[in-house]
């Protein structure tokens, strides 16, 4: 029998306890053992959680309990859970966590502390989609060329609504919060951080890249408005919040999480609503695609329990982050964000005066930016204003940032220009 303590019996913790009970036949048949939750840790034991396991407010009832074989960490936060997981490992207990923020900062320290003790974290990226297993085991013969994912359901829900109905960002965010998709602090979702945390975990497994959130380009979706949606539709794009890891020249890898215009014909562009989708290209397998629920009690618990079953079967046989040693000749390193090269879309609100367009295209030209397509939209409420919508050919991130800063200084520029990257 494998005995489990659950720290944090919220939506996911309660699902874990209930699925372990209700699906015990298949779970036991698959791993040859019973997996039994023996205690759950909560802040308030008087609140009904819909579970039949004993509850306690004392963390040591799990961490110092010699009966507990595996600690499931479902607390949320970074430093608090780090101390908890460290203590569990130091006490010789295996750990399963769904905490992407914890892993975004501490995955390498935890790997070191754990040694041979298993740490499962399938639930930390894209909820119910087994993407960690896919990368670490299923695709382990491949050099990974790229990972392109929709890994935040809240952003995807909001953008899907903005594309299909005439609604603005703020109104849909309220709805997403009411439906319970967003994190407690929704800036984690709509600011791109939740997706970036997940990307960093995958980047370690795919490339051995040891980066922190501060090292990579992270943007959210707060700046997207109906004019961007209009342009996207006009030119055959969807707007998605993407996480991108891409191998580029000179053994570099670019890592970024931001909104992007994606051709509507691509499979990833069709991943809608609160669903997650991830495309992984391996040098031998080609493109593989993963689709499913990225959040929700049962979907996330499904991944947590898959880790428990692995631990019950043999102990974890794969190294936590997928590598037994560094790549020969040195591994891959992170590309500086300024060096990223892609296509861009820009939205610039200006006074509709003679010569404005010439000034702007001249600035773009000065920075070596070549325009691909252009639209001018009159302002619906103020006839003296117009919005200029450009897309560019491939150019460098730093040049685009510099050009946008110069354009913002023009007296005819009436709002901070906005840019969205294009991912063909
Ligand atoms: N808030 C996350 C999302 C759920 O919207 O996808 C789990 O990471």
Tab-separated table of C-alpha atoms and ligand atoms in Angstrom:
chain	number	residue	atom	x	y	z
A	1	UNK	CA	0.000	0.000	0.000
A	2	UNK	CA	1.169	3.547	-0.792
A	3	UNK	CA	0.025	6.060	1.826
A	4	UNK	CA	-0.446	9.656	0.804
A	5	UNK	CA	-0.777	12.993	2.640
A	6	UNK	CA	-2.367	15.901	0.782
A	7	UNK	CA	-1.281	19.437	1.689
A	8	UNK	CA	-4.036	21.720	0.385
A	9	UNK	CA	-7.478	20.160	-0.040
A	10	UNK	CA	-9.042	22.689	-2.434
A	11	UNK	CA	-10.605	21.810	-5.777
A	12	UNK	CA	-7.654	19.700	-6.974
A	13	UNK	CA	-6.889	18.102	-3.579
A	14	UNK	CA	-10.518	17.054	-3.128
A	15	UNK	CA	-10.556	15.577	-6.654
A	16	UNK	CA	-7.378	13.622	-5.880
A	17	UNK	CA	-8.925	12.133	-2.717
A	18	UNK	CA	-12.179	11.300	-4.483
A	19	UNK	CA	-10.640	9.800	-7.633
A	20	UNK	CA	-8.306	7.638	-5.517
A	21	UNK	CA	-11.424	6.246	-3.845
A	22	UNK	CA	-13.780	6.072	-6.817
A	23	UNK	CA	-11.269	4.763	-9.402
A	24	UNK	CA	-9.419	2.505	-6.962
A	25	UNK	CA	-10.119	-0.557	-9.161
A	26	UNK	CA	-8.224	0.735	-12.204
A	27	UNK	CA	-5.529	2.450	-10.121
A	28	UNK	CA	-4.789	-0.692	-8.117
A	29	UNK	CA	-4.810	-2.861	-11.237
A	30	UNK	CA	-2.351	-0.527	-12.956
A	31	UNK	CA	0.171	-0.269	-10.153
A	32	UNK	CA	-0.428	-3.456	-8.199
A	33	UNK	CA	-0.955	-1.558	-4.934
A	34	UNK	CA	-3.619	0.373	-3.115
A	35	UNK	CA	-2.984	4.133	-3.021
A	36	UNK	CA	-4.663	5.574	0.030
A	37	UNK	CA	-4.869	9.223	1.139
A	38	UNK	CA	-4.597	9.089	4.924
A	39	UNK	CA	-4.651	12.783	5.855
A	40	UNK	CA	-5.340	16.180	4.275
A	41	UNK	CA	-3.980	19.509	5.518
A	42	UNK	CA	-6.276	22.554	5.357
A	43	UNK	CA	-6.474	26.004	6.968
A	44	UNK	CA	-9.991	25.496	8.291
A	45	UNK	CA	-11.155	21.991	9.207
A	46	UNK	CA	-14.746	23.106	9.783
A	47	UNK	CA	-15.311	23.799	6.056
A	48	UNK	CA	-16.850	20.896	4.151
A	49	UNK	CA	-14.448	19.774	1.375
A	50	UNK	CA	-16.565	16.889	0.104
A	51	UNK	CA	-13.904	14.327	1.051
A	52	UNK	CA	-13.943	11.419	3.478
A	53	UNK	CA	-10.273	11.590	4.599
A	54	UNK	CA	-9.282	12.951	8.035
A	55	UNK	CA	-8.327	16.654	7.932
A	56	UNK	CA	-5.825	18.563	10.062
A	57	UNK	CA	-4.375	22.063	10.205
A	58	UNK	CA	-0.963	20.795	11.316
A	59	UNK	CA	1.452	20.300	8.419
A	60	UNK	CA	3.574	17.955	10.543
A	61	UNK	CA	0.702	15.452	10.528
A	62	UNK	CA	1.944	14.844	6.971
A	63	UNK	CA	5.599	15.894	7.009
A	64	UNK	CA	6.569	14.152	10.263
A	65	UNK	CA	4.151	11.253	9.894
A	66	UNK	CA	6.144	8.037	9.433
A	67	UNK	CA	3.080	6.402	7.824
A	68	UNK	CA	3.072	8.868	4.887
A	69	UNK	CA	5.040	7.667	1.831
A	70	UNK	CA	4.156	10.487	-0.575
A	71	UNK	CA	3.394	14.162	0.060
A	72	UNK	CA	1.117	15.867	-2.461
A	73	UNK	CA	1.802	19.617	-2.408
A	74	UNK	CA	-1.164	21.676	-3.626
A	75	UNK	CA	-0.645	24.857	-1.602
A	76	UNK	CA	0.168	27.544	-4.166
A	77	UNK	CA	2.907	30.161	-3.695
A	78	UNK	CA	6.670	29.766	-4.034
A	79	UNK	CA	8.774	30.022	-0.869
A	80	UNK	CA	6.242	28.449	1.538
A	81	UNK	CA	5.806	25.335	-0.607
A	82	UNK	CA	9.584	25.215	-1.213
A	83	UNK	CA	10.185	24.810	2.537
A	84	UNK	CA	7.417	22.208	2.765
A	85	UNK	CA	8.700	20.153	-0.159
A	86	UNK	CA	12.293	20.373	1.129
A	87	UNK	CA	11.187	19.062	4.511
A	88	UNK	CA	9.213	16.230	2.916
A	89	UNK	CA	12.247	15.181	0.852
A	90	UNK	CA	14.605	15.509	3.820
A	91	UNK	CA	12.253	13.154	5.686
A	92	UNK	CA	12.593	10.661	2.829
A	93	UNK	CA	9.103	11.163	1.404
A	94	UNK	CA	8.374	11.258	-2.316
A	95	UNK	CA	6.609	14.410	-3.524
A	96	UNK	CA	3.985	15.134	-6.132
A	97	UNK	CA	3.262	18.781	-6.887
A	98	UNK	CA	1.080	20.749	-9.289
A	99	UNK	CA	2.866	23.992	-8.380
A	100	UNK	CA	4.341	25.587	-11.519
A	101	UNK	CA	5.518	28.762	-9.758
A	102	UNK	CA	7.505	26.684	-7.255
A	103	UNK	CA	9.145	24.738	-10.093
A	104	UNK	CA	9.773	27.829	-12.223
A	105	UNK	CA	12.130	29.038	-9.470
A	106	UNK	CA	13.312	25.965	-7.578
A	107	UNK	CA	13.209	22.938	-9.898
A	108	UNK	CA	16.988	22.493	-10.007
A	109	UNK	CA	17.452	22.859	-6.223
A	110	UNK	CA	14.639	20.381	-5.668
A	111	UNK	CA	16.210	17.939	-8.110
A	112	UNK	CA	19.481	18.191	-6.146
A	113	UNK	CA	17.814	17.810	-2.758
A	114	UNK	CA	15.671	14.881	-3.933
A	115	UNK	CA	18.522	12.735	-5.280
A	116	UNK	CA	16.846	9.364	-5.872
A	117	UNK	CA	13.592	10.281	-4.141
A	118	UNK	CA	10.878	10.754	-6.786
A	119	UNK	CA	9.291	14.152	-7.447
A	120	UNK	CA	6.301	14.080	-9.778
A	121	UNK	CA	5.064	17.292	-11.380
A	122	UNK	CA	3.013	16.253	-14.409
A	123	UNK	CA	0.104	18.380	-13.169
A	124	UNK	CA	2.206	21.552	-13.138
A	125	UNK	CA	2.046	22.063	-16.916
A	126	UNK	CA	-1.187	22.025	-18.901
A	127	UNK	CA	-3.205	20.214	-16.212
A	128	UNK	CA	-4.554	16.996	-17.658
A	129	UNK	CA	-2.289	16.849	-20.744
A	130	UNK	CA	0.617	14.422	-20.141
A	131	UNK	CA	3.170	16.766	-21.712
A	132	UNK	CA	5.968	16.161	-19.191
A	133	UNK	CA	5.829	12.440	-19.939
A	134	UNK	CA	5.619	13.118	-23.664
A	135	UNK	CA	8.796	15.220	-23.616
A	136	UNK	CA	10.787	13.347	-20.993
A	137	UNK	CA	9.984	9.788	-22.061
A	138	UNK	CA	7.996	9.627	-25.305
A	139	UNK	CA	10.207	11.999	-27.323
A	140	UNK	CA	13.500	11.362	-25.529
A	141	UNK	CA	15.252	10.144	-28.718
A	142	UNK	CA	14.762	13.551	-30.354
A	143	UNK	CA	16.506	16.869	-30.317
A	144	UNK	CA	13.570	19.181	-29.716
A	145	UNK	CA	13.300	21.831	-32.426
A	146	UNK	CA	10.447	23.795	-30.897
A	147	UNK	CA	7.587	23.866	-28.437
A	148	UNK	CA	4.664	26.152	-29.182
A	149	UNK	CA	1.845	26.069	-26.680
A	150	UNK	CA	-1.351	27.565	-25.415
A	151	UNK	CA	-0.829	26.897	-21.749
A	152	UNK	CA	-3.107	29.344	-20.016
A	153	UNK	CA	-6.801	28.581	-20.205
A	154	UNK	CA	-7.860	31.969	-18.844
A	155	UNK	CA	-6.028	33.871	-21.607
A	156	UNK	CA	-7.362	31.472	-24.201
A	157	UNK	CA	-10.932	31.851	-22.947
A	158	UNK	CA	-10.666	35.653	-23.047
A	159	UNK	CA	-9.055	35.802	-26.502
A	160	UNK	CA	-11.512	33.281	-27.963
A	161	UNK	CA	-14.412	35.418	-26.728
A	162	UNK	CA	-12.806	38.604	-28.053
A	163	UNK	CA	-12.377	36.972	-31.475
A	164	UNK	CA	-15.897	35.546	-31.661
A	165	UNK	CA	-17.972	38.259	-29.960
A	166	UNK	CA	-17.577	42.045	-29.911
A	167	UNK	CA	-16.358	42.243	-26.332
A	168	UNK	CA	-13.427	44.032	-24.725
A	169	UNK	CA	-10.748	42.466	-22.538
A	170	UNK	CA	-11.986	43.724	-19.156
A	171	UNK	CA	-15.546	42.406	-19.555
A	172	UNK	CA	-14.369	38.908	-20.463
A	173	UNK	CA	-11.848	38.857	-17.596
A	174	UNK	CA	-14.730	39.367	-15.151
A	175	UNK	CA	-16.532	36.408	-16.725
A	176	UNK	CA	-13.398	34.194	-16.583
A	177	UNK	CA	-13.014	34.998	-12.892
A	178	UNK	CA	-16.655	34.200	-12.181
A	179	UNK	CA	-16.257	30.854	-13.965
A	180	UNK	CA	-13.258	30.069	-11.740
A	181	UNK	CA	-10.678	29.766	-14.562
A	182	UNK	CA	-8.344	32.523	-13.395
A	183	UNK	CA	-5.766	32.194	-10.599
A	184	UNK	CA	-6.565	33.947	-7.271
A	185	UNK	CA	-4.514	36.868	-8.601
A	186	UNK	CA	-5.573	37.046	-12.289
A	187	UNK	CA	-2.476	39.062	-13.253
A	188	UNK	CA	-0.643	35.730	-13.107
A	189	UNK	CA	-2.853	34.570	-15.961
A	190	UNK	CA	-3.421	37.679	-18.073
A	191	UNK	CA	0.116	39.005	-17.467
A	192	UNK	CA	1.581	35.828	-18.991
A	193	UNK	CA	3.414	34.640	-15.842
A	194	UNK	CA	1.480	31.403	-15.331
A	195	UNK	CA	2.203	30.351	-18.922
A	196	UNK	CA	5.854	31.419	-18.602
A	197	UNK	CA	6.309	29.282	-15.476
A	198	UNK	CA	5.023	26.286	-17.416
A	199	UNK	CA	7.293	27.089	-20.355
A	200	UNK	CA	10.374	27.185	-18.109
A	201	UNK	CA	9.564	23.712	-16.773
A	202	UNK	CA	9.218	22.316	-20.303
A	203	UNK	CA	12.371	24.120	-21.454
A	204	UNK	CA	14.387	22.336	-18.777
A	205	UNK	CA	13.137	18.959	-19.925
A	206	UNK	CA	13.452	19.707	-23.633
A	207	UNK	CA	16.747	21.610	-23.620
A	208	UNK	CA	18.300	21.452	-20.152
A	209	UNK	CA	17.905	25.253	-19.967
A	210	UNK	CA	18.241	26.550	-16.420
A	211	UNK	CA	16.446	29.913	-16.594
A	212	UNK	CA	14.238	31.867	-14.207
A	213	UNK	CA	11.122	33.899	-15.100
A	214	UNK	CA	13.165	37.128	-14.898
A	215	UNK	CA	15.443	35.873	-17.692
A	216	UNK	CA	12.819	35.516	-20.391
A	217	UNK	CA	10.382	37.645	-22.368
A	218	UNK	CA	6.973	37.607	-20.680
A	219	UNK	CA	3.969	39.605	-21.819
A	220	UNK	CA	0.255	39.169	-21.258
A	221	UNK	CA	-2.898	40.031	-23.148
A	222	UNK	CA	-4.078	43.182	-21.350
A	223	UNK	CA	-3.102	45.435	-24.271
A	224	UNK	CA	-5.167	43.655	-26.925
A	225	UNK	CA	-8.223	45.509	-28.213
A	226	UNK	CA	-10.913	45.283	-30.869
A	227	UNK	CA	-8.699	46.952	-33.514
A	228	UNK	CA	-6.163	44.135	-33.181
A	229	UNK	CA	-8.986	41.629	-33.518
A	230	UNK	CA	-10.175	43.488	-36.644
A	231	UNK	CA	-6.704	43.342	-38.231
A	232	UNK	CA	-6.281	39.674	-37.309
A	233	UNK	CA	-9.574	38.726	-38.950
A	234	UNK	CA	-8.846	40.834	-42.024
A	235	UNK	CA	-5.506	39.075	-42.635
A	236	UNK	CA	-6.486	35.498	-41.665
A	237	UNK	CA	-5.018	35.297	-38.173
A	238	UNK	CA	-6.226	34.271	-34.731
A	239	UNK	CA	-4.784	35.960	-31.652
A	240	UNK	CA	-3.504	33.486	-29.069
A	241	UNK	CA	-1.353	33.695	-25.968
A	242	UNK	CA	1.603	31.493	-26.873
A	243	UNK	CA	4.533	30.042	-25.015
A	244	UNK	CA	7.411	29.457	-27.382
A	245	UNK	CA	10.681	27.587	-26.980
A	246	UNK	CA	12.673	27.455	-30.179
A	247	UNK	CA	16.147	26.210	-30.976
A	248	UNK	CA	18.006	28.738	-33.090
A	249	UNK	CA	21.510	29.224	-34.502
A	250	UNK	CA	24.691	28.939	-32.396
A	251	UNK	CA	23.231	26.505	-29.843
A	252	UNK	CA	20.840	29.140	-28.525
A	253	UNK	CA	17.236	28.681	-27.439
A	254	UNK	CA	14.666	31.457	-27.387
A	255	UNK	CA	12.040	31.339	-24.665
A	256	UNK	CA	9.080	33.688	-24.668
A	257	UNK	CA	5.483	33.945	-23.509
A	258	UNK	CA	3.314	36.572	-25.205
A	259	UNK	CA	0.252	37.164	-27.337
A	260	UNK	CA	0.745	36.372	-31.008
A	261	UNK	CA	-1.040	36.497	-34.324
A	262	UNK	CA	-1.215	32.908	-35.567
A	263	UNK	CA	-2.472	31.946	-39.059
A	264	UNK	CA	-6.045	30.658	-38.560
A	265	UNK	CA	-5.217	27.534	-40.581
A	266	UNK	CA	-2.684	26.251	-38.010
A	267	UNK	CA	-3.879	23.578	-35.589
A	268	UNK	CA	-2.758	25.620	-32.592
A	269	UNK	CA	-4.985	28.494	-33.772
A	270	UNK	CA	-7.999	26.202	-33.457
A	271	UNK	CA	-7.410	25.481	-29.755
A	272	UNK	CA	-10.232	27.552	-28.317
A	273	UNK	CA	-11.990	28.502	-25.097
A	274	UNK	CA	-10.375	27.312	-21.888
A	275	UNK	CA	-8.540	24.391	-23.549
A	276	UNK	CA	-4.754	24.039	-23.776
A	277	UNK	CA	-2.811	22.827	-26.819
A	278	UNK	CA	0.886	22.204	-27.374
A	279	UNK	CA	2.812	21.507	-30.561
A	280	UNK	CA	6.233	19.888	-30.129
A	281	UNK	CA	8.559	19.383	-33.068
A	282	UNK	CA	11.294	16.785	-32.664
A	283	UNK	CA	14.117	16.384	-35.184
A	284	UNK	CA	13.127	12.763	-35.864
A	285	UNK	CA	9.434	12.509	-35.073
A	286	UNK	CA	8.381	15.763	-36.763
A	287	UNK	CA	5.416	17.670	-35.339
A	288	UNK	CA	3.362	16.169	-32.519
A	289	UNK	CA	0.341	17.873	-31.007
A	290	UNK	CA	-1.248	17.624	-27.557
A	291	UNK	CA	-4.684	18.944	-26.674
A	292	UNK	CA	-6.768	18.855	-23.517
A	293	UNK	CA	-7.956	20.562	-20.367
A	294	UNK	CA	-5.244	22.648	-18.740
A	295	UNK	CA	-7.043	23.221	-15.474
A	296	UNK	CA	-9.927	21.980	-13.362
A	297	UNK	CA	-10.116	19.643	-10.387
A	298	UNK	CA	-10.467	16.249	-12.045
A	299	UNK	CA	-8.175	16.997	-15.020
A	300	UNK	CA	-5.350	18.201	-12.767
A	301	UNK	CA	-5.960	15.366	-10.292
A	302	UNK	CA	-5.718	12.910	-13.178
A	303	UNK	CA	-2.102	14.047	-13.687
A	304	UNK	CA	-1.333	14.049	-9.954
A	305	UNK	CA	-2.540	10.458	-9.665
A	306	UNK	CA	-0.577	9.363	-12.743
A	307	UNK	CA	2.543	10.481	-10.833
A	308	UNK	CA	1.393	8.545	-7.752
A	309	UNK	CA	0.910	5.430	-9.881
A	310	UNK	CA	4.446	5.812	-11.297
A	311	UNK	CA	5.827	6.091	-7.776
A	312	UNK	CA	3.807	3.068	-6.618
A	313	UNK	CA	5.012	0.994	-9.572
A	314	UNK	CA	8.764	1.320	-9.430
A	315	UNK	CA	9.770	4.643	-8.038
A	316	UNK	CA	10.602	7.277	-10.624
A	317	UNK	CA	13.010	5.843	-13.173
A	318	UNK	CA	13.507	8.967	-15.315
A	319	UNK	CA	15.627	11.797	-13.939
A	320	UNK	CA	13.324	14.547	-12.681
A	321	UNK	CA	14.259	17.077	-15.355
A	322	UNK	CA	15.010	14.514	-18.036
A	323	UNK	CA	18.836	14.630	-18.215
A	324	UNK	CA	21.336	12.258	-16.543
A	325	UNK	CA	24.249	14.452	-17.597
A	326	UNK	CA	25.002	17.556	-19.690
A	327	UNK	CA	25.117	17.336	-23.479
A	328	UNK	CA	28.563	16.654	-24.840
A	329	UNK	CA	30.256	19.783	-26.184
A	330	UNK	CA	28.166	21.980	-23.884
A	331	UNK	CA	24.432	22.377	-23.785
A	332	UNK	CA	22.179	25.027	-25.235
A	333	UNK	CA	22.034	28.524	-23.791
A	334	UNK	CA	19.328	31.160	-23.644
A	335	UNK	CA	19.102	33.679	-26.498
A	336	UNK	CA	18.952	37.300	-25.317
A	337	UNK	CA	15.382	38.544	-25.916
A	338	UNK	CA	16.673	41.550	-27.915
A	339	UNK	CA	17.975	39.121	-30.540
A	340	UNK	CA	14.638	37.387	-31.181
A	341	UNK	CA	13.667	37.590	-34.849
A	342	UNK	CA	10.072	37.333	-35.950
A	343	UNK	CA	7.361	39.262	-37.795
A	344	UNK	CA	5.415	41.978	-36.011
A	345	UNK	CA	2.079	43.718	-36.069
A	346	UNK	CA	1.884	47.328	-34.827
A	347	UNK	CA	-1.040	49.532	-33.851
A	348	UNK	CA	-0.354	53.274	-33.836
A	349	UNK	CA	-3.019	55.878	-33.048
A	350	UNK	CA	-2.220	59.211	-34.717
A	351	UNK	CA	-3.673	62.607	-35.582
A	352	UNK	CA	-4.928	62.174	-39.143
A	353	UNK	CA	-2.612	64.822	-40.667
A	354	UNK	CA	-0.585	65.184	-43.844
A	355	UNK	CA	2.809	63.496	-43.599
A	356	UNK	CA	2.145	61.320	-40.527
A	357	UNK	CA	2.407	58.079	-42.449
A	358	UNK	CA	5.638	59.203	-44.156
A	359	UNK	CA	7.245	60.018	-40.800
A	360	UNK	CA	6.309	56.634	-39.380
A	361	UNK	CA	7.455	54.586	-42.368
A	362	UNK	CA	10.674	56.574	-42.403
A	363	UNK	CA	11.340	55.628	-38.747
A	364	UNK	CA	10.590	52.001	-39.545
A	365	UNK	CA	12.988	52.199	-42.491
A	366	UNK	CA	15.715	53.742	-40.299
A	367	UNK	CA	15.580	50.637	-38.101
A	368	UNK	CA	15.623	48.260	-41.059
A	369	UNK	CA	11.973	47.280	-40.634
A	370	UNK	CA	10.146	46.416	-43.825
A	371	UNK	CA	6.338	46.772	-43.941
A	372	UNK	CA	4.370	43.784	-45.225
A	373	UNK	CA	0.789	45.038	-45.012
A	374	UNK	CA	-0.985	48.176	-43.897
A	375	UNK	CA	-4.519	49.286	-42.926
A	376	UNK	CA	-5.823	52.662	-41.795
A	377	UNK	CA	-8.929	52.789	-39.617
A	378	UNK	CA	-10.736	56.060	-38.922
A	379	UNK	CA	-11.546	56.604	-35.254
A	380	UNK	CA	-15.223	55.896	-34.596
A	381	UNK	CA	-15.662	58.718	-32.062
A	382	UNK	CA	-13.062	61.359	-33.076
A	383	UNK	CA	-12.698	62.181	-36.802
A	384	UNK	CA	-9.351	63.917	-36.275
A	385	UNK	CA	-7.755	60.593	-35.275
A	386	UNK	CA	-6.856	57.447	-37.178
A	387	UNK	CA	-5.379	54.103	-36.215
A	388	UNK	CA	-2.581	52.764	-38.407
A	389	UNK	CA	-2.208	48.988	-38.443
A	390	UNK	CA	1.003	47.544	-39.900
A	391	UNK	CA	2.487	44.116	-40.212
A	392	UNK	CA	6.176	43.697	-40.950
A	393	UNK	CA	8.513	41.213	-42.544
A	394	UNK	CA	10.908	39.407	-40.208
A	395	UNK	CA	12.976	41.778	-38.093
A	396	UNK	CA	14.791	41.985	-34.766
A	397	UNK	CA	13.018	42.561	-31.458
A	398	UNK	CA	15.431	45.309	-30.418
A	399	UNK	CA	14.888	47.228	-33.685
A	400	UNK	CA	11.124	47.049	-33.236
A	401	UNK	CA	11.334	48.227	-29.621
A	402	UNK	CA	13.585	51.138	-30.642
A	403	UNK	CA	11.354	52.101	-33.582
A	404	UNK	CA	8.268	52.042	-31.356
A	405	UNK	CA	10.013	54.315	-28.841
A	406	UNK	CA	10.866	56.803	-31.616
A	407	UNK	CA	7.316	56.698	-33.004
A	408	UNK	CA	5.918	57.303	-29.495
A	409	UNK	CA	7.921	60.570	-29.368
A	410	UNK	CA	6.166	62.025	-32.468
A	411	UNK	CA	3.769	64.835	-31.553
A	412	UNK	CA	1.193	63.293	-33.901
A	413	UNK	CA	1.303	59.957	-32.071
A	414	UNK	CA	-1.666	59.997	-29.688
A	415	UNK	CA	-1.218	56.789	-27.701
A	416	UNK	CA	1.668	54.518	-26.792
A	417	UNK	CA	2.058	52.284	-29.894
A	418	UNK	CA	1.230	48.623	-29.376
A	419	UNK	CA	2.987	45.667	-30.955
A	420	UNK	CA	2.001	41.996	-31.211
A	421	UNK	CA	4.390	39.390	-32.578
A	422	UNK	CA	3.325	37.249	-35.550
A	423	UNK	CA	4.079	33.507	-35.432
A	424	UNK	CA	3.705	31.939	-38.892
B	1	LIG	N1	-5.112	29.553	-14.203
B	1	LIG	C1	-4.559	28.530	-15.014
B	1	LIG	C2	-5.140	28.690	-16.409
B	1	LIG	C3	-4.899	27.152	-14.512
B	1	LIG	O1	-5.966	29.575	-16.627
B	1	LIG	O2	-4.753	27.935	-17.286
B	1	LIG	C4	-3.825	26.247	-14.084
B	1	LIG	O3	-2.520	26.638	-14.327
